[in-house]
CSV table of C-alpha atoms in Angstrom, one decimal:
chain,number,residue,atom,x,y,z
A,255,MET,CA,0.2,-3.2,-8.8
A,256,LYS,CA,1.8,-0.2,-7.2
A,257,ASN,CA,3.3,0.1,-9.9
A,258,ALA,CA,2.2,-0.1,-12.7
A,259,LYS,CA,0.6,2.7,-15.2
A,260,GLN,CA,-2.7,3.6,-16.6
A,261,HIS,CA,-2.4,3.2,-20.6
A,262,PHE,CA,-6.5,3.3,-21.0
A,263,SER,CA,-9.4,5.0,-19.7
A,264,ASP,CA,-9.7,2.3,-16.6
A,265,CYS,CA,-8.1,4.5,-13.4
A,266,TYR,CA,-11.0,3.9,-11.5
A,267,LEU,CA,-10.4,-0.1,-11.4
A,268,MET,CA,-6.8,0.9,-11.3
A,269,CYS,CA,-7.1,3.0,-8.1
A,270,THR,CA,-9.4,0.7,-6.5
A,271,LEU,CA,-7.5,-2.6,-6.7
A,272,GLU,CA,-4.4,0.0,-5.3
A,273,SER,CA,-6.3,1.4,-2.4
A,274,LEU,CA,-7.8,-2.0,-1.5
A,275,SER,CA,-4.2,-3.0,-1.0
A,276,ASN,CA,-3.8,-0.1,2.1
A,277,THR,CA,-5.8,-2.7,4.2
A,278,ASP,CA,-6.2,-6.1,6.1
A,279,ASN,CA,-8.9,-6.7,4.6
A,280,GLY,CA,-8.5,-5.1,1.4
A,281,ARG,CA,-5.9,-7.0,0.8
A,282,LYS,CA,-8.0,-10.1,2.0
A,283,ILE,CA,-10.7,-9.4,-0.7
A,284,LEU,CA,-7.7,-9.0,-3.6
A,285,LYS,CA,-6.3,-12.3,-2.9
A,286,GLU,CA,-9.9,-13.6,-3.2
A,287,SER,CA,-11.0,-12.0,-6.5
A,288,ILE,CA,-7.3,-12.4,-8.6
A,289,GLN,CA,-5.8,-15.5,-8.6
A,290,ARG,CA,-3.3,-17.0,-10.9
A,291,ASP,CA,-5.1,-20.1,-11.6
A,292,ASP,CA,-3.7,-23.7,-9.4
A,293,LYS,CA,-3.6,-26.3,-12.5
A,294,ASN,CA,-2.7,-23.7,-15.1
A,295,PRO,CA,-0.2,-21.0,-14.3
A,296,SER,CA,-0.5,-18.7,-17.4
A,297,LEU,CA,-4.2,-17.9,-16.2
A,298,ILE,CA,-5.7,-15.5,-14.0
A,299,ASN,CA,-8.9,-16.3,-12.3
A,300,CYS,CA,-10.8,-12.6,-11.8
A,301,TYR,CA,-13.8,-13.0,-9.7
A,302,LEU,CA,-16.3,-10.2,-9.8
A,303,HIS,CA,-20.0,-9.3,-7.7
A,304,THR,CA,-23.0,-9.2,-10.1
A,305,PRO,CA,-25.9,-7.1,-9.4
A,306,SER,CA,-28.1,-10.1,-7.4
A,307,GLY,CA,-24.4,-11.0,-5.0
A,308,GLU,CA,-23.3,-13.7,-6.7
A,309,LYS,CA,-19.4,-14.4,-7.6
A,310,LYS,CA,-18.5,-15.2,-11.5
A,311,GLY,CA,-15.4,-15.6,-12.6
A,312,TYR,CA,-12.6,-14.7,-15.4
A,313,SER,CA,-10.3,-17.0,-16.7
A,314,ILE,CA,-7.4,-14.7,-18.0
A,315,PRO,CA,-4.6,-16.2,-20.6
A,316,THR,CA,-1.3,-14.3,-20.0
A,317,THR,CA,0.7,-16.0,-22.4
A,318,THR,CA,-1.7,-16.1,-25.0
A,319,VAL,CA,-4.1,-12.9,-26.4
A,320,LEU,CA,-7.6,-12.9,-27.0
A,321,LYS,CA,-9.7,-12.0,-29.9
A,322,GLY,CA,-10.3,-8.6,-29.8
A,323,TYR,CA,-8.2,-8.0,-26.8
A,324,GLU,CA,-4.9,-7.3,-28.6
A,325,LYS,CA,-4.9,-3.5,-28.0
A,326,VAL,CA,-4.7,-4.8,-24.1
A,327,TYR,CA,-2.3,-6.8,-24.1
A,328,LYS,CA,-0.1,-4.3,-26.6
A,329,HIS,CA,-0.4,-1.5,-24.0
A,330,GLN,CA,-0.8,-3.0,-20.1
A,331,PRO,CA,2.1,-4.8,-19.2
A,332,ASN,CA,1.1,-6.3,-15.9
A,333,GLU,CA,-0.8,-9.0,-15.8
A,334,ILE,CA,-3.3,-8.1,-13.0
A,335,ILE,CA,-4.8,-4.9,-14.4
A,336,ARG,CA,-5.2,-6.3,-17.4
A,337,SER,CA,-7.0,-9.8,-16.8
A,338,MET,CA,-9.3,-7.3,-14.3
A,339,ASP,CA,-9.6,-4.8,-17.7
A,340,ILE,CA,-10.8,-7.4,-20.1
A,341,SER,CA,-13.0,-9.1,-17.5
A,342,VAL,CA,-14.6,-6.1,-16.4
A,343,ASN,CA,-15.1,-5.9,-20.0
A,344,GLU,CA,-16.4,-9.1,-20.3
A,345,PHE,CA,-18.8,-8.7,-16.7
A,346,GLU,CA,-19.8,-5.4,-18.4
A,347,LYS,CA,-21.0,-7.2,-21.6
A,348,LYS,CA,-23.8,-9.0,-19.8
A,349,TYR,CA,-24.8,-7.4,-16.9
A,350,LYS,CA,-24.5,-3.5,-17.9
A,351,THR,CA,-24.1,-1.8,-14.4
A,352,LYS,CA,-22.4,0.8,-15.3
A,353,TYR,CA,-23.9,4.4,-14.6
A,354,PHE,CA,-25.8,5.3,-17.2
A,355,ILE,CA,-24.4,8.7,-18.1
A,356,SER,CA,-20.9,5.9,-18.4
A,357,ASP,CA,-22.9,3.2,-19.5
A,358,ILE,CA,-23.6,6.3,-23.0
A,359,ARG,CA,-20.2,6.6,-23.7
A,360,ASP,CA,-19.6,3.0,-24.3
A,361,THR,CA,-21.2,3.2,-27.7
A,362,PHE,CA,-17.8,5.3,-28.3
A,363,ASN,CA,-15.6,3.3,-26.6
A,364,ASP,CA,-13.6,0.2,-28.1
A,365,TYR,CA,-14.0,-1.8,-25.1
A,366,LYS,CA,-16.8,-1.5,-22.5
A,367,PHE,CA,-13.9,-1.5,-19.2
A,368,GLU,CA,-13.0,2.1,-19.8
A,369,TYR,CA,-15.3,4.8,-18.2
A,370,ASN,CA,-16.5,3.7,-14.6
A,371,LEU,CA,-17.9,5.3,-11.5
A,372,PRO,CA,-15.3,4.6,-8.5
A,373,SER,CA,-18.5,3.4,-6.5
A,374,ARG,CA,-19.8,1.3,-9.5
A,375,PHE,CA,-16.7,-1.0,-9.3
A,376,MET,CA,-16.1,-1.3,-6.0
A,377,LYS,CA,-19.7,-3.0,-5.1
A,378,THR,CA,-18.7,-5.3,-8.3
A,379,LEU,CA,-15.2,-6.2,-7.0
A,380,THR,CA,-16.4,-6.5,-2.9
A,381,GLY,CA,-19.9,-6.7,-3.2
A,382,VAL,CA,-20.2,-3.9,-0.4
A,383,LYS,CA,-21.3,-0.7,-1.4
A,384,PRO,CA,-18.6,1.7,-0.3
A,385,ARG,CA,-19.2,5.3,1.2
A,386,VAL,CA,-19.5,7.9,-1.0
A,387,ILE,CA,-19.6,11.9,-0.9
A,388,GLY,CA,-20.7,13.6,-3.9
A,389,GLU,CA,-20.3,11.3,-6.5
A,390,THR,CA,-23.7,11.5,-8.7
A,391,SER,CA,-24.9,14.2,-7.8
A,392,CYS,CA,-25.0,17.3,-9.3
A,393,ASN,CA,-22.3,19.9,-7.8
A,394,ILE,CA,-19.2,20.9,-9.2
A,395,ASN,CA,-16.5,19.9,-6.4
A,396,LEU,CA,-16.9,18.7,-2.9
A,397,ASN,CA,-17.2,22.1,-1.2
A,398,LYS,CA,-21.0,22.1,-0.6
A,399,TYR,CA,-19.8,19.3,1.4
A,400,LYS,CA,-17.5,20.6,3.4
A,401,ASP,CA,-18.7,19.5,6.7
A,402,GLU,CA,-19.3,16.0,5.9
A,403,VAL,CA,-15.5,16.1,3.9
A,404,MET,CA,-13.8,17.2,7.5
A,405,GLU,CA,-14.9,14.7,9.4
A,406,LEU,CA,-14.8,11.4,7.5
A,407,LEU,CA,-10.4,12.7,7.2
A,408,LYS,CA,-10.5,13.3,10.1
A,409,GLN,CA,-11.4,9.7,10.8
A,410,ILE,CA,-9.1,8.2,7.9
A,411,GLU,CA,-6.0,10.3,9.7
A,412,LYS,CA,-7.2,8.6,13.1
A,413,GLU,CA,-7.2,5.1,11.2
A,414,GLU,CA,-4.2,5.4,8.9
A,415,LYS,CA,-5.1,3.2,7.2
A,416,SER,CA,-8.3,3.1,4.5
A,417,SER,CA,-9.1,2.3,0.6
A,418,PHE,CA,-10.6,6.2,-0.2
A,419,VAL,CA,-10.3,7.3,-4.0
A,420,LEU,CA,-11.2,11.0,-5.4
A,421,SER,CA,-12.3,12.5,-8.2
A,422,THR,CA,-12.1,15.7,-10.1
A,423,GLY,CA,-15.2,16.8,-12.5
A,424,ILE,CA,-15.3,19.3,-14.9
A,425,LYS,CA,-12.7,21.0,-12.6
A,426,GLY,CA,-9.1,18.9,-13.5
A,427,ILE,CA,-5.8,18.9,-11.8
A,428,ASP,CA,-3.3,19.8,-13.9
A,429,GLY,CA,-6.0,19.2,-17.4
A,430,HIS,CA,-6.7,15.8,-15.8
A,431,ARG,CA,-10.5,16.0,-15.5
A,432,TRP,CA,-13.1,13.3,-14.9
A,433,HIS,CA,-9.2,11.1,-13.3
A,434,VAL,CA,-9.4,9.5,-10.2
A,435,TYR,CA,-6.9,10.0,-7.2
A,436,ILE,CA,-5.4,7.2,-4.5
A,437,LEU,CA,-6.1,9.4,-1.2
A,438,GLU,CA,-2.7,8.6,0.6
A,439,LYS,CA,-3.0,10.0,3.3
A,440,VAL,CA,-4.7,12.6,5.2
A,441,ASP,CA,-2.7,15.6,7.4
A,442,LEU,CA,-4.9,17.9,8.9
A,443,LYS,CA,-2.7,19.1,11.3
A,444,ASN,CA,-1.0,21.4,8.2
A,445,ASN,CA,-3.8,20.6,6.2
A,446,THR,CA,-3.4,19.0,3.7
A,447,ILE,CA,-4.0,15.4,1.6
A,448,THR,CA,-1.4,13.5,-1.0
A,449,VAL,CA,-3.5,12.3,-3.5
A,450,LYS,CA,-2.4,10.1,-6.1
A,451,GLU,CA,-3.3,9.1,-10.2
A,452,LYS,CA,-1.8,6.1,-12.0
A,453,ARG,CA,-0.7,7.9,-15.3
A,454,GLY,CA,2.3,8.4,-13.9
A,455,ASN,CA,2.3,7.7,-10.2
A,456,ASN,CA,3.4,10.5,-8.6
A,457,PRO,CA,1.5,11.5,-5.2
A,458,GLN,CA,0.4,15.0,-4.9
A,459,VAL,CA,0.0,17.1,-1.9
A,460,LEU,CA,-2.8,19.0,-2.2
A,461,THR,CA,-4.1,21.9,1.0
A,462,ILE,CA,-8.0,21.1,2.0
A,463,ASP,CA,-9.4,23.8,0.2
A,464,GLU,CA,-7.4,22.9,-3.0
A,465,ALA,CA,-9.1,19.4,-2.5
A,466,LEU,CA,-12.4,21.3,-1.7
A,467,ASN,CA,-12.5,23.0,-5.4
A,468,LYS,CA,-10.8,20.0,-7.2
A,469,PHE,CA,-12.5,17.4,-6.7
A,470,LYS,CA,-16.5,16.2,-6.8
A,471,CYS,CA,-16.5,13.2,-4.8
A,472,ILE,CA,-14.5,10.4,-2.3
A,473,VAL,CA,-15.5,6.7,-2.2
A,474,GLY,CA,-14.1,4.3,-0.7
A,475,TYR,CA,-14.1,2.4,2.4
A,476,PHE,CA,-12.6,1.7,6.3
A,477,ASN,CA,-11.0,-1.6,7.2
A,478,SER,CA,-13.8,-2.4,9.4
A,479,ASP,CA,-16.9,-1.9,6.3
A,480,LEU,CA,-15.1,-4.5,4.0
A,481,GLU,CA,-14.3,-7.2,7.7
A,482,LYS,CA,-17.7,-9.1,7.6
A,483,LYS,CA,-17.0,-9.7,3.4
A,484,ALA,CA,-13.1,-10.6,4.0
A,485,SER,CA,-14.2,-13.2,6.7
A,486,SER,CA,-16.7,-15.0,4.3
A,487,SER,CA,-15.1,-14.4,1.2
A,488,THR,CA,-15.0,-18.0,-0.9
A,489,VAL,CA,-14.3,-18.6,-4.6
C-alpha cells in the first residue's frame, strides 16, 4: 500500500489504510479487514462496519472486472486499494454513512467511494471512533485549535508510532484543496512535521506554523486506541 498511488478522489481512504499500517494494532485490524479468500485466491474479502456495528463483508474479484467498475480496474492497479474502493462504493449505496456535504457531491460523481471525511471511513473500517480536531467545524485552518493540536503533536512525537492524517480545506498545499495527507513524523525540536500525500507519494516537511495555517483538521488513532478492537477482532 505504501507505494500505491491515488488515481481517484479517495485520498481519505488511501491515507487511512497506510496510516493504520504504522502501528501494531492498526496492522492487526487491516489483516482482519482485508483478506485474500482462502478458497478462491482471485477474491479479496473486505469487511466494513455498519452504523449499528455489524461487520459487512464484500468479495471483490481481482482477475475479472465487475460491471460498472471498469474505470476502477483500469486506473487503480493495486488490488487492495481497488478492492476497498469497490467495497466502500457498495457499502455507501446501502448505508449512506458520509457527511451530508460529501453525500451531496455523490450526485455529480461516478462513484460513491470518492470524497469522504477521514473520520467517517476510519470508523467504518475499524469500528472505533477516531480522535478528531477541526474536521467539521467552521474553521479555515488549525490555528483556532493551536493549543489542542500542539498537545496532540507532543503525544504523537512521544509515542513515535501512530495513525494520524491531516486534511487541507479551502487553503491547499501546492494546489491540493480538500486533500488528505498521512502524518509521518513530528519533530518538535526542529519545529516541523513530515506529511505525505498519495498522488505523488513524496514526503514533505512543513514547519508547525505552516501546518497550522494550511491544514483544516487532524484525525486518527494512537496504537492504544485500537487495542481493544484489535484484540477482539474476528471475521
